[in-house]
Coordinates of N, CA and C in Angstrom, one line a residue:
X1 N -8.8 -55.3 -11.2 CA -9.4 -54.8 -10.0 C -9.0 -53.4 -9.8
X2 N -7.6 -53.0 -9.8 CA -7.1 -51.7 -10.0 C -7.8 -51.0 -10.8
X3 N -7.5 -51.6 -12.1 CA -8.8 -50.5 -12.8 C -10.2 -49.9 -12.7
X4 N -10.6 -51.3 -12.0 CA -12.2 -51.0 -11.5 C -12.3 -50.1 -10.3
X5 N -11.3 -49.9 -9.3 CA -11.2 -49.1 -8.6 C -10.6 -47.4 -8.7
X6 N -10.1 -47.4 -9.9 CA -9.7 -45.7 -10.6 C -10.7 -45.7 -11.4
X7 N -11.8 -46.0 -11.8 CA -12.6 -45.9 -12.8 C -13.7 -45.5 -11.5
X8 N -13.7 -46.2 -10.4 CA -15.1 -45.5 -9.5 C -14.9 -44.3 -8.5
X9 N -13.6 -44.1 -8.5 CA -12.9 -43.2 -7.6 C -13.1 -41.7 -9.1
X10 N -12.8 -42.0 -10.2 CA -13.1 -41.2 -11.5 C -14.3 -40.8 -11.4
X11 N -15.1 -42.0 -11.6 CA -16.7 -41.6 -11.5 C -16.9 -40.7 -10.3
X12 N -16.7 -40.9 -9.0 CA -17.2 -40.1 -8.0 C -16.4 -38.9 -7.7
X13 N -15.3 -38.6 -8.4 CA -14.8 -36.9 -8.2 C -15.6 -36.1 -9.6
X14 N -15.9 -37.1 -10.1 CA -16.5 -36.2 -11.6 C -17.8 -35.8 -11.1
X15 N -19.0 -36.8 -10.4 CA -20.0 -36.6 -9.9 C -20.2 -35.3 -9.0
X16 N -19.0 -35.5 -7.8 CA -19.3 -34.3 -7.3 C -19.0 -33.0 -7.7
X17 N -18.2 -32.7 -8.7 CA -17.9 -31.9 -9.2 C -19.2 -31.5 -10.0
X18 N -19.6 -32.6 -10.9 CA -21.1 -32.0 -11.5 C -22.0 -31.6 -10.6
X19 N -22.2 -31.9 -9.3 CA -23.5 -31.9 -8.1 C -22.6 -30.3 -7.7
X20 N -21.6 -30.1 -7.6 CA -21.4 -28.8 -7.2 C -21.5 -27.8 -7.7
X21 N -21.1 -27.7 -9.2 CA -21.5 -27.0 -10.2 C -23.3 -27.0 -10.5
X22 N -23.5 -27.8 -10.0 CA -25.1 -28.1 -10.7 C -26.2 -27.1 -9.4
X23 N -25.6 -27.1 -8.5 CA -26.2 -26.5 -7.4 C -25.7 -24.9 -7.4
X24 N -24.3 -24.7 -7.8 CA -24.4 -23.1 -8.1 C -25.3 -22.7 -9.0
X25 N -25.4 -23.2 -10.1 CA -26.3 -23.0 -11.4 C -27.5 -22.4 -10.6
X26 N -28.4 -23.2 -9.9 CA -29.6 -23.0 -9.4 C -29.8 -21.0 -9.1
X27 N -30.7 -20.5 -9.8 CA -30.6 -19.3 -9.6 C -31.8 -18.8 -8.9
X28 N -31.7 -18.2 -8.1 CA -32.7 -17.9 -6.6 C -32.9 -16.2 -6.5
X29 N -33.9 -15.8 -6.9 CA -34.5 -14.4 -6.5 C -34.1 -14.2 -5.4
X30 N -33.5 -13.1 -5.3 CA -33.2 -12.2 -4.3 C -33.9 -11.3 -3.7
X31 N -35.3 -10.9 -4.8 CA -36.0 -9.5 -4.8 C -37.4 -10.7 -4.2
X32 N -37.4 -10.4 -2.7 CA -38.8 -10.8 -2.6 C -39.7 -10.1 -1.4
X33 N -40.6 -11.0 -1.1 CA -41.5 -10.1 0.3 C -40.3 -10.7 1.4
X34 N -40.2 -9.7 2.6 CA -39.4 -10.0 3.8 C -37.9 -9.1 3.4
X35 N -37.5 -8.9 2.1 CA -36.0 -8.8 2.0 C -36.5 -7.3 1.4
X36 N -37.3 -6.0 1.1 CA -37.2 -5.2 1.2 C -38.4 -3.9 1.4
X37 N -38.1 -3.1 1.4 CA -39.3 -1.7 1.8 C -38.7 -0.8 0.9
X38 N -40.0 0.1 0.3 CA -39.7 1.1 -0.8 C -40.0 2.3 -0.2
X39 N -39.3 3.4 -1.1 CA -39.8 5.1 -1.0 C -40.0 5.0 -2.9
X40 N -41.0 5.9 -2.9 CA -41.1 6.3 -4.0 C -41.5 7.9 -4.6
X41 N -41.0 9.1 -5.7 CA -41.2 9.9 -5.8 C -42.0 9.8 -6.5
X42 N -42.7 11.3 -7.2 CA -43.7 11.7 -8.0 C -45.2 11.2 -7.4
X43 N -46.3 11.5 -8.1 CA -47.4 11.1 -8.2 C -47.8 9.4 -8.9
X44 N -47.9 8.7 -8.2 CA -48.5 7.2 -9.0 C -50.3 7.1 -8.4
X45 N -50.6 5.9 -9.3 CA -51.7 5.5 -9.0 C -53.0 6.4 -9.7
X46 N -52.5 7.7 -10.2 CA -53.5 8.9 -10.5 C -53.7 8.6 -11.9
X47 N -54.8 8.7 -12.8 CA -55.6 8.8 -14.2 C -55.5 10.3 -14.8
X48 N -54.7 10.6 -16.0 CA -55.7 11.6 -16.4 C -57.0 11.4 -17.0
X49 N -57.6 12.7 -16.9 CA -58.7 12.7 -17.3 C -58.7 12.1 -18.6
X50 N -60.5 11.4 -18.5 CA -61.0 11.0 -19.7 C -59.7 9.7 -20.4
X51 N -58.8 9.1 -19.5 CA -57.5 8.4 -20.1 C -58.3 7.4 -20.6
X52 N -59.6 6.6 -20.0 CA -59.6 5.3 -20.6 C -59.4 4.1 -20.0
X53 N -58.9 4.6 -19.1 CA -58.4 2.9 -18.5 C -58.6 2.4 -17.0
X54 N -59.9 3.4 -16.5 CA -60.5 3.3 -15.4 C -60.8 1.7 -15.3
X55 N -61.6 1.2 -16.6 CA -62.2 0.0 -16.5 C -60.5 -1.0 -16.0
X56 N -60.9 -2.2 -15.0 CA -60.2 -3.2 -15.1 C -58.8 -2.6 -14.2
X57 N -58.1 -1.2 -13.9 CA -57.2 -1.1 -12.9 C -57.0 -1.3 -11.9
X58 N -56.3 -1.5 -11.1 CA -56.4 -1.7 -9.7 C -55.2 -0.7 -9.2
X59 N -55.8 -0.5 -7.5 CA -54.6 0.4 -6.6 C -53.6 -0.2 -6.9
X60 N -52.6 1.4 -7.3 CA -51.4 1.2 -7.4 C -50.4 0.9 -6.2
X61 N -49.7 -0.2 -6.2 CA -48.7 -0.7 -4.7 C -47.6 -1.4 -5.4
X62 N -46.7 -0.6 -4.3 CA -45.3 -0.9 -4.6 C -45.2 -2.4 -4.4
X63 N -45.6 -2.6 -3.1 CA -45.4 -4.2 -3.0 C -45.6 -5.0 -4.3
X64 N -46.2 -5.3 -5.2 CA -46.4 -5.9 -6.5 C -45.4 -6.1 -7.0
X65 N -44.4 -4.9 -6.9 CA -43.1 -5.1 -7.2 C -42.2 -6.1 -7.4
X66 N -42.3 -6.8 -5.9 CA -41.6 -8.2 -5.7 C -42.3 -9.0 -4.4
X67 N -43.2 -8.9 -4.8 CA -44.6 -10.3 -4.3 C -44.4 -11.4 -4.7
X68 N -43.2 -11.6 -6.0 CA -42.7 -12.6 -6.4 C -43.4 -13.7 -7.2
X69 N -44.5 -12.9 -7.9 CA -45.6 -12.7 -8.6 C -45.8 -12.2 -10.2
X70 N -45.9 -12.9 -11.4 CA -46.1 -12.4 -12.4 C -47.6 -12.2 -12.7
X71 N -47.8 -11.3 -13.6 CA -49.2 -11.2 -13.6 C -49.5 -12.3 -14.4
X72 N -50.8 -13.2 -15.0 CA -50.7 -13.8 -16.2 C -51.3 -13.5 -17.3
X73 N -50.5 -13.4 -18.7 CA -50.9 -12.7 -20.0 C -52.1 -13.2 -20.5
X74 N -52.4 -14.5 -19.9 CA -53.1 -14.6 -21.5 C -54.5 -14.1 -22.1
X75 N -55.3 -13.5 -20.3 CA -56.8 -13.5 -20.7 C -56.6 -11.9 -20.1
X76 N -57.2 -11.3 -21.1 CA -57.1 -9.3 -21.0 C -58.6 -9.1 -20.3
X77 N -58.9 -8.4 -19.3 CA -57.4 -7.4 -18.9 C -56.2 -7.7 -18.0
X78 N -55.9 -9.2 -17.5 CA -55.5 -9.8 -16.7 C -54.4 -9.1 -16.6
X79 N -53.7 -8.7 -17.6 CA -52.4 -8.0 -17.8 C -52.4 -6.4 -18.3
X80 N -53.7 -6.0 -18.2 CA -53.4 -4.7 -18.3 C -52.4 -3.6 -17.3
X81 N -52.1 -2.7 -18.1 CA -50.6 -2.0 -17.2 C -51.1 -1.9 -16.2
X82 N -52.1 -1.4 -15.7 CA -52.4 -0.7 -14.7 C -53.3 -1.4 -13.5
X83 N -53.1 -3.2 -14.3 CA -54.0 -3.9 -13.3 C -52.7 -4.7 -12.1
X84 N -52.8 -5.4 -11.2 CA -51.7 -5.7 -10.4 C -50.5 -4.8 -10.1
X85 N -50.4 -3.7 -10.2 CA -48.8 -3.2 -11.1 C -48.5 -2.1 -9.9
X86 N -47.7 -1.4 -9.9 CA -46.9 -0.2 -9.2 C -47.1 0.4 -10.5
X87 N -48.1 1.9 -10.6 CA -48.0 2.7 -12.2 C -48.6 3.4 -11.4
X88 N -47.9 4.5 -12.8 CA -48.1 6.0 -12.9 C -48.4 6.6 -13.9
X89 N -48.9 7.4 -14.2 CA -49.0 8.3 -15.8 C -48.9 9.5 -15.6
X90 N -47.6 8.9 -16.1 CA -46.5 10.7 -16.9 C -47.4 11.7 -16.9
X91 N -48.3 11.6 -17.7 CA -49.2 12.9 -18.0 C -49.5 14.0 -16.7
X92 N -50.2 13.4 -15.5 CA -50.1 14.1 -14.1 C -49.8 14.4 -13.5
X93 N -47.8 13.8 -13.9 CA -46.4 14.3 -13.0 C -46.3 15.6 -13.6
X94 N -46.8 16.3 -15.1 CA -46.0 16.9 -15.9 C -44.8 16.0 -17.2
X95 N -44.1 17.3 -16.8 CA -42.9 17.1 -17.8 C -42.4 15.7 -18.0
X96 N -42.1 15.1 -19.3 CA -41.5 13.8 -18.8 C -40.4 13.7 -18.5
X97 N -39.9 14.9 -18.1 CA -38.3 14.6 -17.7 C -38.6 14.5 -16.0
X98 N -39.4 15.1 -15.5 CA -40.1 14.9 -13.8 C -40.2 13.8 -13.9
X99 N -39.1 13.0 -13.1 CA -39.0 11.4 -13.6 C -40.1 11.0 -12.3
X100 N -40.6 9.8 -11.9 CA -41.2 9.3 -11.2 C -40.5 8.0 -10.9
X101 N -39.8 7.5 -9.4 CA -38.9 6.5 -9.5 C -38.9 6.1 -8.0
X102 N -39.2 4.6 -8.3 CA -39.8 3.5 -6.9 C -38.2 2.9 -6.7
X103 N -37.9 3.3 -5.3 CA -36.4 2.5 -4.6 C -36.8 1.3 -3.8
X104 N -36.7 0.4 -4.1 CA -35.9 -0.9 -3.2 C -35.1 -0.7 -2.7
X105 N -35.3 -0.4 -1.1 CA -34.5 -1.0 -0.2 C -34.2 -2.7 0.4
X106 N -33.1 -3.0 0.0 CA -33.3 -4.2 0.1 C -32.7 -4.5 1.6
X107 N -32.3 -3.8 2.5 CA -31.8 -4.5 4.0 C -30.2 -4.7 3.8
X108 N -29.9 -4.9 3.5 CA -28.9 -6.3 3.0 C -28.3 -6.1 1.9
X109 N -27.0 -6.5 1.5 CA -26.3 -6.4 0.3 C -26.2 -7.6 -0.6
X110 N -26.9 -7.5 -1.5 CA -27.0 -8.9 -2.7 C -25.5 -9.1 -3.3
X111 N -25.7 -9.7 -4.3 CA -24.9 -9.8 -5.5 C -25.9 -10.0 -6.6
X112 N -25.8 -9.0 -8.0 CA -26.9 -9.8 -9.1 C -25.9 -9.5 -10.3
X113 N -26.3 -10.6 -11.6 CA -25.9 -9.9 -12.5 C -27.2 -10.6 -13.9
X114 N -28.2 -10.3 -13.3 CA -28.9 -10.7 -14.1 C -30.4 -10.0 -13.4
X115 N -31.6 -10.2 -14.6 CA -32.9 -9.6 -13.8 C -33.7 -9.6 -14.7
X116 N -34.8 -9.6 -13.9 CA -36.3 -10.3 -15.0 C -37.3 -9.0 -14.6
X117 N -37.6 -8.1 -15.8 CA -39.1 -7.3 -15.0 C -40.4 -7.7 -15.9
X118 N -41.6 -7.5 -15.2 CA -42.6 -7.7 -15.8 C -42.9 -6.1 -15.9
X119 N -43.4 -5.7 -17.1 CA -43.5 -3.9 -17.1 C -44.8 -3.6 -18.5
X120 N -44.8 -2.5 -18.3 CA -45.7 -2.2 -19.7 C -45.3 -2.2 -20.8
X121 N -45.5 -2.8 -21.7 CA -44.7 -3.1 -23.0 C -44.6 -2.2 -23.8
X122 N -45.1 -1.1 -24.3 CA -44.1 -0.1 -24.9 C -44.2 1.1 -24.4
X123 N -43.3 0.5 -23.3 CA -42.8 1.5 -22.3 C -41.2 1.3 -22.7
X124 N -39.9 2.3 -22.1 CA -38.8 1.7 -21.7 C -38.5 2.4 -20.3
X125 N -37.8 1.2 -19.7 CA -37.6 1.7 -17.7 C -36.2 1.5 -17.7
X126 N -35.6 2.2 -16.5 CA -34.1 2.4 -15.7 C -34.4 1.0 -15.0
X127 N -33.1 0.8 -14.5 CA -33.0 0.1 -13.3 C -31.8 0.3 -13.2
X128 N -31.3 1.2 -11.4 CA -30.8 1.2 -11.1 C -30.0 1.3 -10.3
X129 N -28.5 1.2 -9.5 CA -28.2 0.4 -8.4 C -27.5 1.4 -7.4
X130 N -27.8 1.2 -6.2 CA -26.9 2.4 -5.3 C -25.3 1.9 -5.1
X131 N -24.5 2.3 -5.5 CA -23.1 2.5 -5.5 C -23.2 1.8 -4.0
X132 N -22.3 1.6 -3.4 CA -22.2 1.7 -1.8 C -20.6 2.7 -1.6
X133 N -19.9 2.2 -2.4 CA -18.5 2.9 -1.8 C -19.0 4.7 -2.7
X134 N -19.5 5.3 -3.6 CA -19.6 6.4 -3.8 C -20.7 7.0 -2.9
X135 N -21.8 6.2 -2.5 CA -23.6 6.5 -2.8 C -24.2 7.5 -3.8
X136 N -23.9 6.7 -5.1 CA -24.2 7.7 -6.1 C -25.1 6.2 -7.3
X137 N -26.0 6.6 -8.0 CA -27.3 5.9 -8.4 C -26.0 5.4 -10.0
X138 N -25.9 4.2 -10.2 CA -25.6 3.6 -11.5 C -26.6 3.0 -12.3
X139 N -26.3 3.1 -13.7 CA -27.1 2.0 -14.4 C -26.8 0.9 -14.1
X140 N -27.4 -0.2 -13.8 CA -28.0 -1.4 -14.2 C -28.3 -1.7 -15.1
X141 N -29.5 -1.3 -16.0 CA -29.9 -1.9 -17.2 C -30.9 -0.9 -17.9
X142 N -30.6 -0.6 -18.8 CA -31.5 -0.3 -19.5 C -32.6 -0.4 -20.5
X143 N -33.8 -0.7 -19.7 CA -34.8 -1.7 -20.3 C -35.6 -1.1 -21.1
X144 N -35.6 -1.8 -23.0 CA -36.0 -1.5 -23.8 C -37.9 -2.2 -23.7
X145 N -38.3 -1.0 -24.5 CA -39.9 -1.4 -24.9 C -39.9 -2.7 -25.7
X146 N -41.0 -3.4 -25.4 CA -41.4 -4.9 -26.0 C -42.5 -4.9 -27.1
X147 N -42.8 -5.9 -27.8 CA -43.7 -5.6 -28.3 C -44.7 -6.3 -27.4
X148 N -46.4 -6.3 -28.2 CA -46.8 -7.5 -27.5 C -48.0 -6.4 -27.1
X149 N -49.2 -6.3 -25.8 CA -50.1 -5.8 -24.7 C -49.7 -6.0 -23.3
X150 N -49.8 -4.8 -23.1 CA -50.2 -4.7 -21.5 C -48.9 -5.3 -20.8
X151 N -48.7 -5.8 -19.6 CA -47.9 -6.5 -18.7 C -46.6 -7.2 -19.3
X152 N -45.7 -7.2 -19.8 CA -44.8 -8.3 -20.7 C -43.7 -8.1 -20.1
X153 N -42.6 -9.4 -20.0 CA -41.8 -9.9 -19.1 C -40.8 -9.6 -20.1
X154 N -39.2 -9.2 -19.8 CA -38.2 -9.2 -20.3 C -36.7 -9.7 -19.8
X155 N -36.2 -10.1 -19.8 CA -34.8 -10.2 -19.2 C -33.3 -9.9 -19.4
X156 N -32.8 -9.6 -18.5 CA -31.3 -8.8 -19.1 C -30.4 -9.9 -19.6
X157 N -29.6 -9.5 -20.1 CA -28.3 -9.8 -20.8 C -27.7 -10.4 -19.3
X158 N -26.7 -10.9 -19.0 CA -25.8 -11.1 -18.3 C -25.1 -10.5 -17.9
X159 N -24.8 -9.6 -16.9 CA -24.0 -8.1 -16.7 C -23.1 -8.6 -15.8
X160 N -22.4 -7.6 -15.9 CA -21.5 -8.0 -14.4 C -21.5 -7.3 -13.4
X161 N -20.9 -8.3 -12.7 CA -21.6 -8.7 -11.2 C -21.6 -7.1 -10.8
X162 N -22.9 -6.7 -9.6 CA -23.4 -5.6 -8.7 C -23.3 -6.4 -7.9
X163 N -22.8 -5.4 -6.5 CA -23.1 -6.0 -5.5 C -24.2 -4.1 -4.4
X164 N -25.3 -4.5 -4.6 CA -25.8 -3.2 -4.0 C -27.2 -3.6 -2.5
X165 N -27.2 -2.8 -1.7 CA -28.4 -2.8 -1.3 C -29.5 -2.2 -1.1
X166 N -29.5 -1.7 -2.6 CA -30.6 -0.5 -2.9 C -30.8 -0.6 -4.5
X167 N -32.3 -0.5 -4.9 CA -32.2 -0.7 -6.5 C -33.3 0.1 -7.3
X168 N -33.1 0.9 -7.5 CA -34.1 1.9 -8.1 C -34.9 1.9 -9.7
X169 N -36.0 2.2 -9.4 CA -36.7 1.7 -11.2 C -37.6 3.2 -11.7
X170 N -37.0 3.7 -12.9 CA -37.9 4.7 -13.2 C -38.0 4.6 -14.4
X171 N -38.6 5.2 -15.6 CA -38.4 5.2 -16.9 C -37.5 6.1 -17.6
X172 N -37.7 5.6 -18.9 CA -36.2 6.5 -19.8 C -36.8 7.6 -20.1
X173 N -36.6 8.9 -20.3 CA -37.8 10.0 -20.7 C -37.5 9.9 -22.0
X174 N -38.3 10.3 -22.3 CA -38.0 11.1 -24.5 C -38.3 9.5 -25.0
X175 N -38.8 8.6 -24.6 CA -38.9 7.3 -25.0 C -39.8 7.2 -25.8
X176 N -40.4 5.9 -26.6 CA -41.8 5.8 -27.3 C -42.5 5.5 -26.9
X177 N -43.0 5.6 -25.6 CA -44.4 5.1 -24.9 C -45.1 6.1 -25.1
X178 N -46.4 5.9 -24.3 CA -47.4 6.5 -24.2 C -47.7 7.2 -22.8
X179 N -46.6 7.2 -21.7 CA -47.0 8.2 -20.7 C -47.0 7.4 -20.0
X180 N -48.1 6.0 -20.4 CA -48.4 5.5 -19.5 C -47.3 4.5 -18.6
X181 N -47.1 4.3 -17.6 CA -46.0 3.3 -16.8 C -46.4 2.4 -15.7
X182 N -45.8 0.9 -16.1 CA -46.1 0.4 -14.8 C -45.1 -0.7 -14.6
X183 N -44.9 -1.2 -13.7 CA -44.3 -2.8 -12.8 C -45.2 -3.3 -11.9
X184 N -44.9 -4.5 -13.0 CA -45.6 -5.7 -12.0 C -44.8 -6.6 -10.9
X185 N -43.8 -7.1 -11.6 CA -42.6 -7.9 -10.7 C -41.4 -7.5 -10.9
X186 N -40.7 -7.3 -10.2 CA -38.7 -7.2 -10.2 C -38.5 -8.7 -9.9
X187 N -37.3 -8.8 -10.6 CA -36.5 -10.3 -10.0 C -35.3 -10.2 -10.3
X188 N -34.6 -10.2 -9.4 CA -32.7 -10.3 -9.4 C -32.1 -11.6 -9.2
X189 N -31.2 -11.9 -9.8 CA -30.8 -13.3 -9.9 C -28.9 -13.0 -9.7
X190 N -28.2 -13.6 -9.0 CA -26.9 -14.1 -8.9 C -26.3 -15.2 -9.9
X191 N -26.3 -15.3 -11.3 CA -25.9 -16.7 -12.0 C -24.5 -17.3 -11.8
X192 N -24.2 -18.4 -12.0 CA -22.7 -18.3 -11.8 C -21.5 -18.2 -13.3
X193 N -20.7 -18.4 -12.8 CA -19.6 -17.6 -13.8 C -19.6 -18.4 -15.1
X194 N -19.5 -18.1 -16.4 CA -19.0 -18.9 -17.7 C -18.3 -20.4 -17.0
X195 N -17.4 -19.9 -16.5 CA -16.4 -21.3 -15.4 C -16.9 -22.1 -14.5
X196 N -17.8 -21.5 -14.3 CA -18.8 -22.8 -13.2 C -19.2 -23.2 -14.3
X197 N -20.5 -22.9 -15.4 CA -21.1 -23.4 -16.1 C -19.9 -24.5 -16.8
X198 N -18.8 -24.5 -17.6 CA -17.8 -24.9 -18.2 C -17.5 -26.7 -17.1
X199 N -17.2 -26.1 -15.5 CA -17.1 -27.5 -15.0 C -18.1 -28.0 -14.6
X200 N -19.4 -28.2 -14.9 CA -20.7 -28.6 -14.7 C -20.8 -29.6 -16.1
X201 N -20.5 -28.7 -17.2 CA -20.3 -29.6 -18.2 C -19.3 -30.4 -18.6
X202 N -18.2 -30.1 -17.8 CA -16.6 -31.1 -17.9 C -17.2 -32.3 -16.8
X203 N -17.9 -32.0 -15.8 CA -18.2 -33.0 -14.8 C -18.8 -33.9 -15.5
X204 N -19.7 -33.6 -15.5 CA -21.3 -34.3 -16.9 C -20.6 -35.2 -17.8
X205 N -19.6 -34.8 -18.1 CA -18.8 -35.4 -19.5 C -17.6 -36.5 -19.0
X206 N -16.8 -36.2 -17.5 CA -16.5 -37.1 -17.5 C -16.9 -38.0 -16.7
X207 N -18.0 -37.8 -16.3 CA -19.1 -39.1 -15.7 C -19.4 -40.2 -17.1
X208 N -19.7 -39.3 -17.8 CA -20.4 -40.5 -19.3 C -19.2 -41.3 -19.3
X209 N -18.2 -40.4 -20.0 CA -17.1 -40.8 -20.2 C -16.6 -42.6 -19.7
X210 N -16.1 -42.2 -18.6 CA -16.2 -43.5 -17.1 C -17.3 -44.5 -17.1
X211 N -18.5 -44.1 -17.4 CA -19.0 -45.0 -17.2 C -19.4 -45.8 -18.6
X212 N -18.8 -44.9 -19.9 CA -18.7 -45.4 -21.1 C -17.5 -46.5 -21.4
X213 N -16.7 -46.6 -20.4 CA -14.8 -47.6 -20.3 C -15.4 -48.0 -19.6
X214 N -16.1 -48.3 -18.1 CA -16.4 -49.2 -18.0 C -17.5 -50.4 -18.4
X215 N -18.5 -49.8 -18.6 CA -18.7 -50.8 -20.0 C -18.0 -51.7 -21.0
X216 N -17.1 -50.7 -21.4 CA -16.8 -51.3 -22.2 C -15.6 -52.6 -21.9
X217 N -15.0 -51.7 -20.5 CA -13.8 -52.9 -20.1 C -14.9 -54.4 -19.2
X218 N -16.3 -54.3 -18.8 CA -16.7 -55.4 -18.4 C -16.8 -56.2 -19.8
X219 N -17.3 -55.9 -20.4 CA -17.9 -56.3 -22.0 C -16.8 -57.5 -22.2
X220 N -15.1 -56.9 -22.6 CA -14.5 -57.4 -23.6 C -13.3 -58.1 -22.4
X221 N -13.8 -58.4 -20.6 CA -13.3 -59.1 -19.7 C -13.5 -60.7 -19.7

């Protein structure tokens, strides 16, 4: 009887341990409609002449940003750069070093260390985060060109932890694109530590575990 009762008292500290870990895991966008307002520099929305890609674009709006909304790839121009998107072409700013760069104000101070953009695929973009104790602009990430057409989704590495309430996106200049630039979606994510993940899986393990003895102690009772 002792036993059966350290084996269910086992089972239920391991359980919640997995349920608590299993609920940090859950990773929840931060970047959405309600949680921020943009400023943005340069010229967007404008064609050069003769570009080509009148057919199928739509008004350029920052909101698109984080509408919380991907565009979908599969049927073109669905995903063309310039269709759903926040875009610009370099070409009408000038120079490509005249950077052109949409801020997220987000209200509020997050934590991220992770992030998903949907952008022009060979393009490469900044992202990046307002200091709070300096107020001076950091990298975040620097997002490399994809292969692929039009609109294509990437995601960062696992960085460590930002905590900002401001997040800025512009491109890398001297890059291999074509001038042309856009965003469709931002998404910031807070994941939890190697160590949460680690007792989520020690929990998980010793649930089987427990309920693998007791099996086996009813079996051979």
């Amino acid at each position: 009887m002792r036993s059966l009762v350290s084996t269910i008292c086992g089972l239920t500290v391991a359980a919640t341990a997995a349920l608590t870990a299993s609920s940090a895991v859950a990773a929840i966008n931060e970047i959405h409609d309600g949680t921020s307002n943009t400023t943005f520099v340069g010229e967007q929305g404008t064609l050069r002449p003769n570009s080509g890609w009148d057919a199928g674009s739509t008004t350029s709006l920052p909101t698109n940003v984080y509408d919380g909304s991907f565009v979908e790839p599969e049927t073109q121009p669905l995903n063309q750069w310039n269709a759903k998107s926040f875009w610009w072409d370099q070409d009408v700013n000038g120079d490509d070093n005249n950077i052109v760069s949409l801020t997220l104000n987000l209200k509020q101070t997050f934590t991220f260390n992770s992030f998903t953009i949907q952008a022009d695929n060979n393009d490469a973009y900044l992202l990046q985060y307002l200091d709070g104790a300096t107020q001076t602009w950091l990298t975040a990430w620097s997002i490399p060109s994809v292969g692929g057409w039009g609109l294509e989704t990437r995601t960062s590495p696992l960085l460590p932890a930002i905590e900002t309430d401001a997040l800025r996106i512009s491109h890398l200049p001297n890059g291999d694109g074509d001038g042309f630039y856009a965003v469709s979606e931002l998404q910031g994510f807070d994941l939890p530590e190697p160590a949460t993940w680690a007792l989520m899986l020690l929990g998980v393990g010793a649930v089987g575990a427990a309920m693998r003895s007791q099996r086996k102690a009813l079996t051979t009772a």
